[in-house]
PDB file of C-alpha atoms and ligand atoms in Angstrom:
ATOM      1  CA  MET A   1       0.000   0.000   0.000  1.00 68.00           C
ATOM      2  CA  GLU A   2       1.017   3.579  -0.627  1.00 72.00           C
ATOM      3  CA  ASN A   3       1.739   4.605   2.969  1.00 81.00           C
ATOM      4  CA  ASN A   4       3.497   1.385   3.855  1.00 87.00           C
ATOM      5  CA  ILE A   5       7.159   1.403   4.827  1.00 90.00           C
ATOM      6  CA  LYS A   6       9.296  -0.062   2.010  1.00 93.00           C
ATOM      7  CA  ILE A   7      12.115  -2.445   2.859  1.00 96.00           C
ATOM      8  CA  VAL A   8      14.462  -3.945   0.259  1.00 98.00           C
ATOM      9  CA  PHE A   9      14.220  -7.741   0.164  1.00 98.00           C
ATOM     10  CA  ALA A  10      17.540  -9.057  -1.116  1.00 98.00           C
ATOM     11  CA  THR A  11      16.579 -11.826  -3.516  1.00 96.00           C
ATOM     12  CA  GLY A  12      16.547 -12.795  -7.165  1.00 93.00           C
ATOM     13  CA  ASN A  13      13.755 -15.331  -6.493  1.00 94.00           C
ATOM     14  CA  ALA A  14      10.350 -13.845  -7.365  1.00 93.00           C
ATOM     15  CA  HIS A  15       8.495 -16.643  -5.508  1.00 95.00           C
ATOM     16  CA  LYS A  16      10.219 -15.755  -2.257  1.00 96.00           C
ATOM     17  CA  LEU A  17       9.265 -12.074  -2.627  1.00 97.00           C
ATOM     18  CA  LYS A  18       5.632 -13.015  -3.334  1.00 97.00           C
ATOM     19  CA  GLU A  19       5.481 -15.234  -0.247  1.00 98.00           C
ATOM     20  CA  ILE A  20       7.168 -12.611   1.920  1.00 98.00           C
ATOM     21  CA  ASN A  21       4.657  -9.939   0.903  1.00 98.00           C
ATOM     22  CA  GLU A  22       1.716 -12.294   1.455  1.00 98.00           C
ATOM     23  CA  ILE A  23       2.974 -13.229   4.925  1.00 98.00           C
ATOM     24  CA  ALA A  24       3.606  -9.539   5.740  1.00 97.00           C
ATOM     25  CA  GLN A  25       0.169  -8.392   4.598  1.00 96.00           C
ATOM     26  CA  GLY A  26      -1.343  -6.032   7.172  1.00 93.00           C
ATOM     27  CA  SER A  27       2.036  -5.361   8.828  1.00 94.00           C
ATOM     28  CA  GLY A  28       2.414  -1.905   7.251  1.00 91.00           C
ATOM     29  CA  ILE A  29       5.544  -3.047   5.395  1.00 94.00           C
ATOM     30  CA  ASP A  30       6.014  -3.717   1.684  1.00 95.00           C
ATOM     31  CA  PHE A  31       9.102  -5.617   0.593  1.00 97.00           C
ATOM     32  CA  VAL A  32      10.636  -4.542  -2.731  1.00 97.00           C
ATOM     33  CA  LEU A  33      13.329  -6.049  -4.978  1.00 96.00           C
ATOM     34  CA  PRO A  34      16.905  -4.718  -4.886  1.00 95.00           C
ATOM     35  CA  SER A  35      18.424  -2.940  -7.912  1.00 89.00           C
ATOM     36  CA  GLU A  36      19.204  -4.926 -11.051  1.00 87.00           C
ATOM     37  CA  ASN A  37      22.938  -5.087 -10.354  1.00 92.00           C
ATOM     38  CA  PHE A  38      22.293  -7.116  -7.171  1.00 95.00           C
ATOM     39  CA  ASN A  39      24.520 -10.172  -7.657  1.00 95.00           C
ATOM     40  CA  PRO A  40      25.859 -11.503  -4.349  1.00 96.00           C
ATOM     41  CA  VAL A  41      28.434 -14.304  -4.099  1.00 96.00           C
ATOM     42  CA  GLU A  42      26.818 -16.813  -1.751  1.00 95.00           C
ATOM     43  CA  ASN A  43      29.978 -18.395  -0.380  1.00 96.00           C
ATOM     44  CA  GLY A  44      28.974 -18.586   3.283  1.00 97.00           C
ATOM     45  CA  LYS A  45      29.196 -21.820   5.269  1.00 98.00           C
ATOM     46  CA  THR A  46      25.756 -21.511   6.898  1.00 98.00           C
ATOM     47  CA  PHE A  47      22.276 -20.289   6.001  1.00 98.00           C
ATOM     48  CA  GLU A  48      22.849 -17.369   8.410  1.00 98.00           C
ATOM     49  CA  GLU A  49      26.099 -16.344   6.696  1.00 98.00           C
ATOM     50  CA  ASN A  50      24.548 -16.465   3.210  1.00 98.00           C
ATOM     51  CA  SER A  51      21.522 -14.437   4.298  1.00 98.00           C
ATOM     52  CA  TYR A  52      23.909 -11.845   5.741  1.00 98.00           C
ATOM     53  CA  ILE A  53      25.947 -11.714   2.485  1.00 98.00           C
ATOM     54  CA  LYS A  54      22.770 -11.058   0.452  1.00 98.00           C
ATOM     55  CA  ALA A  55      21.299  -8.498   2.869  1.00 98.00           C
ATOM     56  CA  LYS A  56      24.573  -6.575   3.107  1.00 98.00           C
ATOM     57  CA  GLU A  57      25.050  -6.355  -0.667  1.00 98.00           C
ATOM     58  CA  ALA A  58      21.494  -5.072  -1.195  1.00 98.00           C
ATOM     59  CA  ALA A  59      21.759  -2.576   1.676  1.00 97.00           C
ATOM     60  CA  VAL A  60      25.012  -1.094   0.408  1.00 96.00           C
ATOM     61  CA  LEU A  61      23.699  -0.925  -3.199  1.00 96.00           C
ATOM     62  CA  SER A  62      20.516   0.872  -2.155  1.00 95.00           C
ATOM     63  CA  ASN A  63      21.890   2.729   0.904  1.00 95.00           C
ATOM     64  CA  SER A  64      18.911   1.461   2.870  1.00 95.00           C
ATOM     65  CA  ILE A  65      17.867  -1.149   5.360  1.00 95.00           C
ATOM     66  CA  ALA A  66      17.578  -4.623   3.735  1.00 97.00           C
ATOM     67  CA  LEU A  67      16.306  -8.087   4.601  1.00 98.00           C
ATOM     68  CA  ALA A  68      17.448 -11.399   3.079  1.00 98.00           C
ATOM     69  CA  ASP A  69      16.366 -15.028   3.313  1.00 98.00           C
ATOM     70  CA  ASP A  70      18.679 -17.969   2.765  1.00 98.00           C
ATOM     71  CA  SER A  71      16.874 -21.253   2.825  1.00 98.00           C
ATOM     72  CA  GLY A  72      17.084 -24.883   1.848  1.00 98.00           C
ATOM     73  CA  LEU A  73      15.908 -28.435   2.305  1.00 98.00           C
ATOM     74  CA  CYS A  74      17.846 -30.712   4.699  1.00 98.00           C
ATOM     75  CA  VAL A  75      17.195 -34.437   4.275  1.00 98.00           C
ATOM     76  CA  GLU A  76      18.317 -36.832   7.052  1.00 98.00           C
ATOM     77  CA  ALA A  77      19.054 -39.738   4.676  1.00 98.00           C
ATOM     78  CA  LEU A  78      21.294 -37.410   2.635  1.00 98.00           C
ATOM     79  CA  ASN A  79      23.281 -36.273   5.699  1.00 98.00           C
ATOM     80  CA  GLY A  80      21.469 -32.928   5.727  1.00 98.00           C
ATOM     81  CA  GLY A  81      21.807 -32.356   1.972  1.00 98.00           C
ATOM     82  CA  PRO A  82      21.103 -30.659  -0.322  1.00 98.00           C
ATOM     83  CA  GLY A  83      20.967 -28.035   2.492  1.00 98.00           C
ATOM     84  CA  LEU A  84      22.991 -24.954   1.619  1.00 97.00           C
ATOM     85  CA  TYR A  85      23.240 -26.203  -1.971  1.00 97.00           C
ATOM     86  CA  SER A  86      19.467 -26.642  -2.490  1.00 98.00           C
ATOM     87  CA  ALA A  87      19.292 -23.993  -5.227  1.00 97.00           C
ATOM     88  CA  ARG A  88      22.391 -25.403  -6.975  1.00 97.00           C
ATOM     89  CA  TYR A  89      21.684 -29.154  -6.620  1.00 98.00           C
ATOM     90  CA  ALA A  90      20.900 -29.515 -10.367  1.00 98.00           C
ATOM     91  CA  PRO A  91      20.284 -27.024 -13.221  1.00 98.00           C
ATOM     92  CA  THR A  92      16.450 -26.846 -13.194  1.00 98.00           C
ATOM     93  CA  ALA A  93      13.725 -27.144 -10.540  1.00 97.00           C
ATOM     94  CA  GLN A  94      12.476 -30.417 -12.069  1.00 98.00           C
ATOM     95  CA  GLU A  95      15.997 -31.886 -12.269  1.00 98.00           C
ATOM     96  CA  ARG A  96      16.556 -30.968  -8.612  1.00 98.00           C
ATOM     97  CA  ILE A  97      13.397 -32.876  -7.610  1.00 98.00           C
ATOM     98  CA  ASP A  98      14.357 -35.862  -9.799  1.00 98.00           C
ATOM     99  CA  LYS A  99      17.857 -35.950  -8.322  1.00 98.00           C
ATOM    100  CA  LEU A 100      16.510 -35.758  -4.755  1.00 98.00           C
ATOM    101  CA  LEU A 101      14.041 -38.632  -5.310  1.00 98.00           C
ATOM    102  CA  LYS A 102      16.749 -40.700  -7.003  1.00 98.00           C
ATOM    103  CA  ASN A 103      19.274 -40.115  -4.229  1.00 98.00           C
ATOM    104  CA  ILE A 104      16.862 -40.834  -1.379  1.00 97.00           C
ATOM    105  CA  ASN A 105      15.676 -43.884  -3.379  1.00 95.00           C
ATOM    106  CA  ASP A 106      13.610 -46.240  -1.204  1.00 91.00           C
ATOM    107  CA  SER A 107      15.245 -45.182   2.074  1.00 96.00           C
ATOM    108  CA  ALA A 108      12.947 -45.906   5.050  1.00 96.00           C
ATOM    109  CA  ASN A 109      14.068 -42.681   6.744  1.00 98.00           C
ATOM    110  CA  ARG A 110      12.390 -39.890   4.770  1.00 98.00           C
ATOM    111  CA  LYS A 111      12.619 -37.229   7.501  1.00 98.00           C
ATOM    112  CA  ALA A 112      13.483 -33.750   6.246  1.00 98.00           C
ATOM    113  CA  LYS A 113      13.159 -30.095   7.157  1.00 99.00           C
ATOM    114  CA  PHE A 114      13.061 -26.785   5.372  1.00 99.00           C
ATOM    115  CA  VAL A 115      15.243 -24.147   7.038  1.00 98.00           C
ATOM    116  CA  CYS A 116      15.096 -20.386   6.526  1.00 98.00           C
ATOM    117  CA  ALA A 117      17.584 -17.930   8.019  1.00 98.00           C
ATOM    118  CA  MET A 118      16.822 -14.231   7.740  1.00 98.00           C
ATOM    119  CA  THR A 119      19.128 -11.288   8.310  1.00 98.00           C
ATOM    120  CA  LEU A 120      18.077  -7.649   8.584  1.00 98.00           C
ATOM    121  CA  VAL A 121      20.870  -5.101   8.156  1.00 97.00           C
ATOM    122  CA  ASP A 122      21.046  -1.312   8.297  1.00 95.00           C
ATOM    123  CA  ASN A 123      22.155   0.835   5.355  1.00 94.00           C
ATOM    124  CA  LYS A 124      25.843   0.237   6.232  1.00 95.00           C
ATOM    125  CA  GLY A 125      25.385  -3.533   6.328  1.00 96.00           C
ATOM    126  CA  GLN A 126      25.458  -3.843  10.143  1.00 97.00           C
ATOM    127  CA  ILE A 127      23.316  -6.696  11.447  1.00 98.00           C
ATOM    128  CA  LEU A 128      20.156  -5.527  13.231  1.00 96.00           C
ATOM    129  CA  LYS A 129      18.556  -8.935  13.712  1.00 97.00           C
ATOM    130  CA  GLN A 130      18.809 -12.565  12.608  1.00 98.00           C
ATOM    131  CA  THR A 131      15.949 -15.052  12.839  1.00 98.00           C
ATOM    132  CA  ILE A 132      15.473 -18.684  11.879  1.00 98.00           C
ATOM    133  CA  GLY A 133      12.468 -20.803  10.975  1.00 98.00           C
ATOM    134  CA  GLU A 134      12.155 -24.552  10.411  1.00 98.00           C
ATOM    135  CA  CYS A 135       9.363 -26.639   8.923  1.00 98.00           C
ATOM    136  CA  HIS A 136       9.640 -30.376   9.684  1.00 98.00           C
ATOM    137  CA  GLY A 137       8.225 -33.159   7.574  1.00 98.00           C
ATOM    138  CA  LYS A 138       9.134 -35.954   5.187  1.00 98.00           C
ATOM    139  CA  ILE A 139       9.985 -36.561   1.536  1.00 98.00           C
ATOM    140  CA  ALA A 140       7.106 -38.022  -0.501  1.00 98.00           C
ATOM    141  CA  LYS A 141       7.595 -41.187  -2.614  1.00 97.00           C
ATOM    142  CA  LYS A 142       6.642 -39.202  -5.731  1.00 97.00           C
ATOM    143  CA  GLN A 143       5.999 -35.576  -6.579  1.00 98.00           C
ATOM    144  CA  SER A 144       2.472 -34.074  -6.432  1.00 98.00           C
ATOM    145  CA  GLY A 145       0.977 -30.613  -6.809  1.00 98.00           C
ATOM    146  CA  THR A 146       1.919 -27.449  -8.639  1.00 98.00           C
ATOM    147  CA  ASN A 147       1.632 -24.668  -6.029  1.00 97.00           C
ATOM    148  CA  GLY A 148       4.613 -22.999  -4.422  1.00 96.00           C
ATOM    149  CA  PHE A 149       8.117 -23.498  -5.824  1.00 97.00           C
ATOM    150  CA  GLY A 150      11.335 -25.476  -5.471  1.00 98.00           C
ATOM    151  CA  TYR A 151      10.979 -28.737  -3.552  1.00 98.00           C
ATOM    152  CA  ASP A 152       7.355 -28.104  -2.481  1.00 98.00           C
ATOM    153  CA  PRO A 153       6.006 -30.976  -4.696  1.00 98.00           C
ATOM    154  CA  VAL A 154       8.000 -33.574  -2.700  1.00 98.00           C
ATOM    155  CA  PHE A 155       7.719 -32.214   0.861  1.00 98.00           C
ATOM    156  CA  ILE A 156       4.929 -33.404   3.201  1.00 98.00           C
ATOM    157  CA  PRO A 157       4.836 -31.283   6.375  1.00 98.00           C
ATOM    158  CA  GLU A 158       4.226 -32.916   9.771  1.00 98.00           C
ATOM    159  CA  GLY A 159       0.503 -33.214  10.511  1.00 98.00           C
ATOM    160  CA  TYR A 160      -0.490 -33.354   6.817  1.00 98.00           C
ATOM    161  CA  ASP A 161      -0.800 -36.077   4.202  1.00 98.00           C
ATOM    162  CA  ILE A 162      -0.342 -33.825   1.181  1.00 98.00           C
ATOM    163  CA  THR A 163       2.700 -32.037  -0.206  1.00 98.00           C
ATOM    164  CA  ILE A 164       3.116 -28.280   0.203  1.00 98.00           C
ATOM    165  CA  ALA A 165       2.555 -27.960  -3.560  1.00 98.00           C
ATOM    166  CA  GLN A 166      -0.940 -29.470  -3.096  1.00 98.00           C
ATOM    167  CA  MET A 167      -1.885 -26.884  -0.427  1.00 98.00           C
ATOM    168  CA  PRO A 168      -3.358 -23.461  -1.010  1.00 97.00           C
ATOM    169  CA  GLU A 169      -0.461 -20.990  -0.799  1.00 96.00           C
ATOM    170  CA  ALA A 170      -2.220 -19.233   2.100  1.00 97.00           C
ATOM    171  CA  LEU A 171      -1.877 -22.445   4.139  1.00 98.00           C
ATOM    172  CA  LYS A 172       1.799 -22.840   3.238  1.00 98.00           C
ATOM    173  CA  ASN A 173       2.309 -19.296   4.481  1.00 97.00           C
ATOM    174  CA  THR A 174       1.015 -20.184   7.967  1.00 97.00           C
ATOM    175  CA  ILE A 175       3.321 -23.209   8.473  1.00 98.00           C
ATOM    176  CA  SER A 176       6.433 -22.595   6.378  1.00 98.00           C
ATOM    177  CA  HIS A 177       9.993 -22.073   7.566  1.00 98.00           C
ATOM    178  CA  ARG A 178       9.809 -18.679   5.820  1.00 98.00           C
ATOM    179  CA  SER A 179       6.680 -17.574   7.680  1.00 98.00           C
ATOM    180  CA  ILE A 180       8.179 -18.594  11.053  1.00 98.00           C
ATOM    181  CA  ALA A 181      11.397 -16.637  10.374  1.00 98.00           C
ATOM    182  CA  LEU A 182       9.550 -13.635   8.925  1.00 98.00           C
ATOM    183  CA  ASN A 183       6.988 -13.376  11.733  1.00 98.00           C
ATOM    184  CA  LYS A 184       9.849 -13.193  14.270  1.00 98.00           C
ATOM    185  CA  MET A 185      11.456 -10.507  12.097  1.00 97.00           C
ATOM    186  CA  LEU A 186       8.232  -8.486  11.750  1.00 97.00           C
ATOM    187  CA  LYS A 187       7.869  -8.521  15.547  1.00 96.00           C
ATOM    188  CA  PHE A 188      11.377  -7.070  15.849  1.00 95.00           C
ATOM    189  CA  ILE A 189      10.771  -4.461  13.143  1.00 93.00           C
ATOM    190  CA  ASN A 190       7.540  -3.329  14.803  1.00 89.00           C
ATOM    191  CA  GLU A 191       8.904  -3.193  18.342  1.00 87.00           C
ATOM    192  CA  PHE A 192      12.201  -1.465  17.624  1.00 75.00           C
ATOM    193  CA  LEU A 193      12.395   0.200  14.244  1.00 68.00           C
ATOM    194  CA  ILE A 194       8.926   1.629  13.749  1.00 63.00           C
ATOM    195  CA  ASP A 195       9.076   3.098  17.281  1.00 65.00           C
ATOM    196  CA  ARG A 196      12.300   4.829  16.314  1.00 66.00           C
ATOM    197  CA  ARG A 197      10.758   6.039  13.031  1.00 58.00           C
ATOM    198  CA  PHE A 198      13.761   4.942  10.951  1.00 52.00           C
TER     199      PHE A 198
HETATM  200  P1  ITT B   1      17.982 -15.873  -3.604  1.00 86.18           P
HETATM  201  O1  ITT B   1      19.307 -16.430  -3.121  1.00 86.18           O
HETATM  202  O2  ITT B   1      18.142 -14.897  -4.715  1.00 86.18           O
HETATM  203  O3  ITT B   1      17.130 -15.373  -2.487  1.00 86.18           O
HETATM  204  P2  ITT B   1      17.505 -18.655  -4.290  1.00 86.18           P
HETATM  205  O4  ITT B   1      16.339 -19.419  -4.856  1.00 86.18           O
HETATM  206  O5  ITT B   1      18.855 -18.870  -4.944  1.00 86.18           O
HETATM  207  O6  ITT B   1      17.136 -17.090  -4.273  1.00 86.18           O
HETATM  208  P3  ITT B   1      18.530 -19.718  -1.819  1.00 86.18           P
HETATM  209  O7  ITT B   1      19.952 -19.535  -2.195  1.00 86.18           O
HETATM  210  O8  ITT B   1      18.092 -19.312  -0.437  1.00 86.18           O
HETATM  211  O9  ITT B   1      17.540 -18.951  -2.768  1.00 86.18           O
HETATM  212  O10 ITT B   1      18.136 -21.230  -2.086  1.00 86.18           O
HETATM  213  C1  ITT B   1      16.971 -21.718  -1.608  1.00 86.18           C
HETATM  214  C2  ITT B   1      16.557 -22.958  -2.389  1.00 86.18           C
HETATM  215  O11 ITT B   1      15.996 -23.885  -1.438  1.00 86.18           O
HETATM  216  C3  ITT B   1      15.440 -22.611  -3.365  1.00 86.18           C
HETATM  217  O12 ITT B   1      15.935 -22.280  -4.644  1.00 86.18           O
HETATM  218  C4  ITT B   1      14.624 -23.898  -3.350  1.00 86.18           C
HETATM  219  O13 ITT B   1      15.219 -24.854  -4.199  1.00 86.18           O
HETATM  220  C5  ITT B   1      14.771 -24.376  -1.908  1.00 86.18           C
HETATM  221  N1  ITT B   1      13.690 -23.789  -1.086  1.00 86.18           N
HETATM  222  C6  ITT B   1      13.786 -22.776  -0.166  1.00 86.18           C
HETATM  223  N2  ITT B   1      12.581 -22.463   0.335  1.00 86.18           N
HETATM  224  C7  ITT B   1      11.698 -23.274  -0.282  1.00 86.18           C
HETATM  225  C8  ITT B   1      10.303 -23.406  -0.217  1.00 86.18           C
HETATM  226  O14 ITT B   1       9.561 -22.615   0.554  1.00 86.18           O
HETATM  227  N3  ITT B   1       9.729 -24.345  -0.974  1.00 86.18           N
HETATM  228  C9  ITT B   1      10.449 -25.145  -1.786  1.00 86.18           C
HETATM  229  N4  ITT B   1      11.771 -25.060  -1.941  1.00 86.18           N
HETATM  230  C10 ITT B   1      12.406 -24.131  -1.196  1.00 86.18           C
END
């Protein structure tokens, strides 16, 4: 909305931005993409480090506060993989799903979790807050559904018998790793930053 505070969301992934804005609806904040020359080198060793690298680059480019999300799917039978490398596991989204199902094969242990680390930085790239969200579940035997993005067609969250890609996106946004991390972040932004009228 017009009077909403605008915060740069440091991503090149349009699905993430859409989810973030849906989760943040009613918070008084609109998240907007960074400038076109945003091209961070994600060489951190943790989700937290990579989210910091992205947030800092966007903040310095735009000379404004910025938020970033680094996320991934950690599968127990794959020793926590693809984890940090979820986006780079194979060239396309479909090939990444195919590779995951092939590698997990008929393993009895299908436990997995989505993890999302968020970092909010000021215009100089100093960390204001980091949050984390996890969504636990299991890997389906085959892919189903077309909603969401990434590994959603093969991830069945705890308490459900359908994949995230079979759920309405509004439901995903109440249980996802991203919504847990973002809701903690919105609480921080409201309590500290809006009070200080940054
Ligand atoms: P940015 O770095 O530009 O934000 P990205 O897609 O490269 O976009 P990440 O490096 O954080 O993002 O990688 C996250 C990958 O993990 C993402 O591409 C998906 O493959 C997977 N992933 C993360 N969140 C997901 C979700 O909610 N549903 C399905 N897959 C997800």
